[in-house]
Amino acid sequence: MSDVPTITLNNNVEMPQLGFGVFQVPPQDTEHVVSVALEAGYRSIDTAAAYHNEKGVGKAIVSSGLPRDEIFVTTKLWNADHGYDRALRAFDASARRLGLDIVDLYLIHWPVPSADRYVETWKALEKLAADGRVRAIGVSNFGAEHLRRLLAETATVPTVNQIELHPYFPQTELRALHAEHGIATEAWSPLGQGTVLSDATIIRLADRYGVTPAQLVLRWHLQLGNIVIPKSANPTRIRQNRDIFSFELSDQDIAAITALDTGRRIGADPATFALT
Ligand code: A2P
């Protein structure tokens, strides 16, 4: 794994900058797909309670035979589990399904502002970190207003905010806020759920660098400093998405990709999303 750089989180934990995401991977396929990813050299796996596939992730880790400390595992607390006590119980259930004593990174999946409990939930994550159950705690889908509230009302700055981020939605302002506070930016749907791969500018630049559109976009993320977790169910594409360390984009081309910003999300809006 020597060619995958790590990002040093604000609590000094090292996190691989490239990981493998299992959103929408069916539970019965997860062990196999994660095994393919581990064989391809991925050493960071991103799951969530809401994906219903934590068990498959855990089984793939065991069957890989890799030492536990060589794999970085992220999971997330679902919206129905906000609140201090519920959050502690939700973590125990996730850890049990994963078959792990310690999880590397635990995230609040969505802020659910309508429930107004994310500050309380965050305090439970602080306890999990203090108790050594998790190596790092962070958030996902937090907007500037939600981050500012955690910063004002709690003692721990999130290590990571995992957000929708791709060339059509590059999140320039939120990334700047993260940088100001030492929060690492992690991109979900880094390929815009595949939509950016048929963009004319992306295709033209990919041809020029002699790479695929997906490799070009993933390289753009790395050079912006994002942690990135592409997902694919296809072994060839799983390996292709891992092969992004032997070329470099010019500053001008990075700017051209960032300029594809449409200002529109593909996924849910964190200000209103409250599905339980
Ligand atoms: P597949 O599983 O068939 O490879 P995102 O991570 O932005 O949500 O995008 C994921 C989508 O992009 C999936 O539908 C996945 O399909 C597709 N995908 C992932 N990697 C590649 C690739 N290298 N080339 C083309 N499509 C890809």
Short mmCIF file of C-alpha atoms and ligand atoms in Angstrom, two decimals:
data_model
loop_
_atom_site.label_atom_id
_atom_site.label_comp_id
_atom_site.label_asym_id
_atom_site.label_seq_id
_atom_site.Cartn_x
_atom_site.Cartn_y
_atom_site.Cartn_z
CA MET A 1 0.00 0.00 0.00
CA SER A 2 3.03 2.19 -0.08
CA ASP A 3 1.76 4.31 -2.97
CA VAL A 4 -1.45 5.43 -1.22
CA PRO A 5 -0.68 8.59 0.73
CA THR A 6 -2.20 9.15 4.14
CA ILE A 7 -3.83 12.27 5.54
CA THR A 8 -2.88 13.11 9.11
CA LEU A 9 -6.13 13.86 10.93
CA ASN A 10 -6.29 16.60 13.56
CA ASN A 11 -5.81 14.01 16.35
CA ASN A 12 -2.67 12.64 14.60
CA VAL A 13 -4.36 9.46 13.34
CA GLU A 14 -3.23 8.58 9.80
CA MET A 15 -6.02 7.85 7.31
CA PRO A 16 -5.43 6.53 3.77
CA GLN A 17 -6.39 9.20 1.24
CA LEU A 18 -7.99 6.57 -1.03
CA GLY A 19 -10.54 4.12 0.32
CA PHE A 20 -13.30 1.87 -0.94
CA GLY A 21 -16.96 2.77 -0.36
CA VAL A 22 -19.73 0.18 -0.06
CA PHE A 23 -22.85 2.38 -0.26
CA GLN A 24 -25.50 0.45 -2.23
CA VAL A 25 -23.45 -2.75 -2.29
CA PRO A 26 -26.05 -5.44 -1.48
CA PRO A 27 -25.36 -7.22 1.84
CA GLN A 28 -25.01 -10.63 0.15
CA ASP A 29 -22.33 -9.29 -2.24
CA THR A 30 -20.36 -7.21 0.25
CA GLU A 31 -17.90 -9.81 1.53
CA HIS A 32 -16.88 -10.66 -2.04
CA VAL A 33 -16.64 -7.06 -3.29
CA VAL A 34 -14.61 -5.94 -0.26
CA SER A 35 -12.33 -8.97 -0.68
CA VAL A 36 -11.67 -7.88 -4.29
CA ALA A 37 -10.89 -4.36 -3.04
CA LEU A 38 -8.51 -5.63 -0.34
CA GLU A 39 -6.77 -7.85 -2.92
CA ALA A 40 -6.44 -4.80 -5.19
CA GLY A 41 -4.62 -3.01 -2.38
CA TYR A 42 -7.29 -0.81 -0.82
CA ARG A 43 -6.71 -0.56 2.92
CA SER A 44 -9.58 1.74 3.94
CA ILE A 45 -13.23 0.66 3.80
CA ASP A 46 -16.19 3.01 4.28
CA THR A 47 -19.52 1.57 5.40
CA ALA A 48 -22.48 2.69 7.55
CA ALA A 49 -25.18 1.16 9.70
CA ALA A 50 -27.69 2.35 7.10
CA TYR A 51 -26.00 0.35 4.32
CA HIS A 52 -26.88 -2.93 6.09
CA ASN A 53 -23.59 -4.45 4.97
CA GLU A 54 -21.28 -4.02 7.99
CA LYS A 55 -21.28 -7.80 8.55
CA GLY A 56 -19.95 -8.43 5.04
CA VAL A 57 -17.19 -5.86 5.59
CA GLY A 58 -16.20 -7.60 8.83
CA LYS A 59 -16.14 -11.03 7.17
CA ALA A 60 -13.95 -9.78 4.32
CA ILE A 61 -11.48 -8.33 6.83
CA VAL A 62 -11.23 -11.65 8.67
CA SER A 63 -10.91 -13.73 5.50
CA SER A 64 -8.22 -11.41 4.08
CA GLY A 65 -5.83 -12.54 6.81
CA LEU A 66 -4.46 -8.99 6.93
CA PRO A 67 -3.36 -7.64 10.31
CA ARG A 68 -6.15 -5.54 11.82
CA ASP A 69 -3.93 -2.47 12.11
CA GLU A 70 -3.33 -2.45 8.35
CA ILE A 71 -6.99 -1.77 7.57
CA PHE A 72 -8.79 1.51 8.32
CA VAL A 73 -12.53 1.00 8.90
CA THR A 74 -15.13 3.76 8.89
CA THR A 75 -18.77 3.35 9.85
CA LYS A 76 -21.58 5.81 10.57
CA LEU A 77 -24.39 6.42 13.04
CA TRP A 78 -27.83 6.44 11.43
CA ASN A 79 -30.42 9.21 11.80
CA ALA A 80 -32.71 7.17 14.08
CA ASP A 81 -29.86 6.82 16.60
CA HIS A 82 -29.28 10.47 17.49
CA GLY A 83 -29.15 11.22 21.22
CA TYR A 84 -26.48 10.38 23.81
CA ASP A 85 -27.57 6.93 24.99
CA ARG A 86 -28.91 5.80 21.64
CA ALA A 87 -25.62 6.77 19.99
CA LEU A 88 -23.60 4.68 22.44
CA ARG A 89 -25.86 1.68 21.81
CA ALA A 90 -25.76 2.21 18.03
CA PHE A 91 -21.97 2.16 18.14
CA ASP A 92 -21.94 -1.12 20.09
CA ALA A 93 -24.27 -2.67 17.51
CA SER A 94 -22.11 -1.50 14.58
CA ALA A 95 -18.91 -2.74 16.22
CA ARG A 96 -20.57 -6.11 16.87
CA ARG A 97 -21.74 -6.43 13.26
CA LEU A 98 -18.26 -5.51 12.02
CA GLY A 99 -16.70 -7.96 14.48
CA LEU A 100 -14.32 -5.23 15.67
CA ASP A 101 -13.41 -4.06 19.18
CA ILE A 102 -12.16 -0.73 17.87
CA VAL A 103 -13.42 1.21 14.87
CA ASP A 104 -10.97 3.56 13.17
CA LEU A 105 -13.42 6.33 12.31
CA TYR A 106 -17.02 6.81 13.49
CA LEU A 107 -19.14 9.46 11.79
CA ILE A 108 -22.54 11.04 12.45
CA HIS A 109 -24.14 10.20 9.08
CA TRP A 110 -26.43 13.30 8.79
CA PRO A 111 -27.00 16.27 11.11
CA VAL A 112 -30.85 15.98 10.99
CA PRO A 113 -31.32 19.60 12.16
CA SER A 114 -35.07 19.06 12.56
CA ALA A 115 -34.36 16.64 15.45
CA ASP A 116 -31.82 19.08 16.94
CA ARG A 117 -29.81 16.36 18.69
CA TYR A 118 -26.50 16.32 16.87
CA VAL A 119 -24.66 18.20 19.64
CA GLU A 120 -25.76 15.59 22.17
CA THR A 121 -24.84 12.80 19.75
CA TRP A 122 -21.42 14.35 19.25
CA LYS A 123 -20.83 14.22 23.03
CA ALA A 124 -21.47 10.46 22.89
CA LEU A 125 -18.87 10.16 20.13
CA GLU A 126 -16.44 12.13 22.30
CA LYS A 127 -17.00 9.53 25.05
CA LEU A 128 -16.35 6.67 22.61
CA ALA A 129 -13.06 8.33 21.65
CA ALA A 130 -12.12 8.92 25.31
CA ASP A 131 -12.88 5.25 26.07
CA GLY A 132 -10.67 4.07 23.20
CA ARG A 133 -13.53 2.43 21.27
CA VAL A 134 -12.80 4.58 18.21
CA ARG A 135 -9.53 6.04 16.98
CA ALA A 136 -11.17 9.11 15.43
CA ILE A 137 -14.61 10.74 15.33
CA GLY A 138 -16.10 12.89 12.63
CA VAL A 139 -19.25 13.93 10.85
CA SER A 140 -20.86 13.55 7.46
CA ASN A 141 -23.13 15.88 5.52
CA PHE A 142 -22.59 18.72 7.98
CA GLY A 143 -23.07 22.20 6.53
CA ALA A 144 -21.21 25.28 7.76
CA GLU A 145 -23.94 26.10 10.28
CA HIS A 146 -23.84 22.60 11.81
CA LEU A 147 -20.05 22.61 12.04
CA ARG A 148 -20.03 26.06 13.60
CA ARG A 149 -22.42 24.88 16.28
CA LEU A 150 -20.24 21.89 17.19
CA LEU A 151 -17.20 24.16 17.30
CA ALA A 152 -19.01 26.58 19.62
CA GLU A 153 -20.69 24.07 21.94
CA THR A 154 -18.32 21.10 22.25
CA ALA A 155 -14.68 20.44 23.05
CA THR A 156 -13.63 18.33 20.05
CA VAL A 157 -13.20 19.48 16.46
CA PRO A 158 -14.38 16.73 14.04
CA THR A 159 -11.46 15.02 12.31
CA VAL A 160 -13.41 14.62 9.06
CA ASN A 161 -16.54 15.91 7.32
CA GLN A 162 -17.64 13.47 4.61
CA ILE A 163 -19.76 15.36 2.06
CA GLU A 164 -21.12 15.11 -1.47
CA LEU A 165 -18.26 16.43 -3.58
CA HIS A 166 -17.43 15.97 -7.28
CA PRO A 167 -16.62 18.24 -10.25
CA TYR A 168 -20.28 19.25 -10.61
CA PHE A 169 -20.44 20.15 -6.88
CA PRO A 170 -16.92 20.98 -5.70
CA GLN A 171 -17.94 22.53 -2.35
CA THR A 172 -15.33 25.27 -2.54
CA GLU A 173 -16.68 27.28 0.43
CA LEU A 174 -17.12 24.32 2.77
CA ARG A 175 -13.65 23.03 1.89
CA ALA A 176 -12.22 26.43 2.87
CA LEU A 177 -14.05 26.29 6.22
CA HIS A 178 -12.66 22.79 6.82
CA ALA A 179 -9.13 24.00 6.06
CA GLU A 180 -9.55 26.90 8.49
CA HIS A 181 -10.42 24.49 11.33
CA GLY A 182 -8.20 21.51 10.52
CA ILE A 183 -11.09 19.27 9.42
CA ALA A 184 -10.23 16.83 6.62
CA THR A 185 -12.60 16.84 3.63
CA GLU A 186 -13.83 13.42 2.53
CA ALA A 187 -15.79 13.15 -0.73
CA TRP A 188 -18.79 10.89 -1.20
CA SER A 189 -20.03 10.18 -4.72
CA PRO A 190 -16.61 11.38 -5.92
CA LEU A 191 -17.63 10.51 -9.49
CA GLY A 192 -20.99 12.30 -9.17
CA GLN A 193 -22.65 8.86 -9.25
CA GLY A 194 -21.07 8.40 -12.66
CA THR A 195 -22.59 11.55 -14.18
CA VAL A 196 -19.30 13.43 -14.59
CA LEU A 197 -17.73 10.57 -16.55
CA SER A 198 -19.50 11.56 -19.77
CA ASP A 199 -18.69 15.27 -19.44
CA ALA A 200 -16.94 16.60 -22.57
CA THR A 201 -14.22 18.48 -20.63
CA ILE A 202 -13.49 15.44 -18.45
CA ILE A 203 -13.26 13.16 -21.48
CA ARG A 204 -10.98 15.59 -23.35
CA LEU A 205 -8.61 15.98 -20.39
CA ALA A 206 -8.62 12.22 -19.66
CA ASP A 207 -7.59 11.54 -23.27
CA ARG A 208 -4.79 14.07 -22.98
CA TYR A 209 -3.37 12.40 -19.83
CA GLY A 210 -3.95 8.91 -21.26
CA VAL A 211 -6.18 7.88 -18.33
CA THR A 212 -9.87 7.07 -17.94
CA PRO A 213 -12.40 9.77 -16.95
CA ALA A 214 -12.76 8.12 -13.53
CA GLN A 215 -9.00 8.16 -12.96
CA LEU A 216 -8.82 11.82 -13.99
CA VAL A 217 -11.60 12.81 -11.55
CA LEU A 218 -10.12 10.78 -8.68
CA ARG A 219 -6.73 12.37 -9.31
CA TRP A 220 -8.41 15.83 -9.17
CA HIS A 221 -9.75 14.91 -5.71
CA LEU A 222 -6.33 13.76 -4.47
CA GLN A 223 -4.64 16.95 -5.65
CA LEU A 224 -7.32 19.08 -3.94
CA GLY A 225 -6.40 17.22 -0.73
CA ASN A 226 -9.68 15.31 -0.45
CA ILE A 227 -10.00 11.84 1.03
CA VAL A 228 -11.83 9.84 -1.60
CA ILE A 229 -13.90 6.62 -1.46
CA PRO A 230 -14.98 5.57 -4.95
CA LYS A 231 -17.30 2.61 -5.12
CA SER A 232 -17.62 0.05 -7.84
CA ALA A 233 -19.01 -3.44 -7.98
CA ASN A 234 -16.84 -4.28 -10.99
CA PRO A 235 -13.37 -5.83 -10.33
CA THR A 236 -11.75 -4.14 -13.34
CA ARG A 237 -13.01 -0.71 -12.29
CA ILE A 238 -12.13 -1.39 -8.63
CA ARG A 239 -8.51 -1.92 -9.76
CA GLN A 240 -8.61 0.98 -12.23
CA ASN A 241 -9.75 3.42 -9.51
CA ARG A 242 -6.77 2.35 -7.39
CA ASP A 243 -4.29 3.18 -10.15
CA ILE A 244 -4.13 6.97 -9.81
CA PHE A 245 -0.69 7.59 -8.41
CA SER A 246 1.49 7.66 -11.51
CA PHE A 247 0.35 10.92 -13.13
CA GLU A 248 -0.20 14.51 -12.04
CA LEU A 249 -2.63 17.17 -13.23
CA SER A 250 -1.50 20.72 -13.91
CA ASP A 251 -2.93 23.54 -11.77
CA GLN A 252 -4.66 24.84 -14.87
CA ASP A 253 -6.41 21.54 -15.52
CA ILE A 254 -7.43 21.23 -11.87
CA ALA A 255 -9.02 24.68 -12.16
CA ALA A 256 -10.79 23.68 -15.39
CA ILE A 257 -12.33 20.66 -13.64
CA THR A 258 -13.37 22.72 -10.59
CA ALA A 259 -15.01 25.22 -12.97
CA LEU A 260 -17.52 22.52 -13.99
CA ASP A 261 -19.43 23.44 -10.79
CA THR A 262 -23.17 23.47 -11.48
CA GLY A 263 -24.12 24.58 -7.96
CA ARG A 264 -26.50 21.61 -7.76
CA ARG A 265 -26.34 18.56 -5.54
CA ILE A 266 -27.22 15.10 -6.78
CA GLY A 267 -27.96 13.71 -3.32
CA ALA A 268 -30.08 14.88 -0.41
CA ASP A 269 -29.83 18.33 1.16
CA PRO A 270 -28.37 18.07 4.70
CA ALA A 271 -30.43 21.05 5.86
CA THR A 272 -33.66 19.09 5.42
CA PHE A 273 -32.77 15.39 5.14
CA ALA A 274 -34.34 13.52 8.07
CA LEU A 275 -35.06 10.01 6.83
CA THR A 276 -35.07 7.48 9.64
P1 A2P B 1 -19.95 0.15 -11.27
O1 A2P B 1 -20.23 -0.39 -9.88
O2 A2P B 1 -20.72 -0.59 -12.30
O3 A2P B 1 -18.47 0.25 -11.56
P2 A2P B 1 -19.92 7.49 -7.10
O4 A2P B 1 -18.82 6.83 -6.31
O5 A2P B 1 -19.63 8.88 -7.52
O6 A2P B 1 -21.28 7.38 -6.42
O7 A2P B 1 -20.05 6.67 -8.48
C1 A2P B 1 -20.28 5.31 -8.44
C2 A2P B 1 -20.77 4.87 -9.80
O8 A2P B 1 -19.73 5.02 -10.75
C3 A2P B 1 -21.16 3.42 -9.81
O9 A2P B 1 -22.36 3.32 -10.53
C4 A2P B 1 -20.02 2.70 -10.52
O10 A2P B 1 -20.55 1.65 -11.32
C5 A2P B 1 -19.45 3.78 -11.40
N1 A2P B 1 -18.00 3.66 -11.52
C6 A2P B 1 -17.10 3.51 -10.53
N2 A2P B 1 -15.85 3.47 -11.02
C7 A2P B 1 -15.96 3.60 -12.36
C8 A2P B 1 -15.01 3.64 -13.42
N3 A2P B 1 -13.71 3.54 -13.20
N4 A2P B 1 -15.50 3.79 -14.69
C9 A2P B 1 -16.82 3.91 -14.92
N5 A2P B 1 -17.76 3.88 -13.97
C10 A2P B 1 -17.34 3.74 -12.69
#
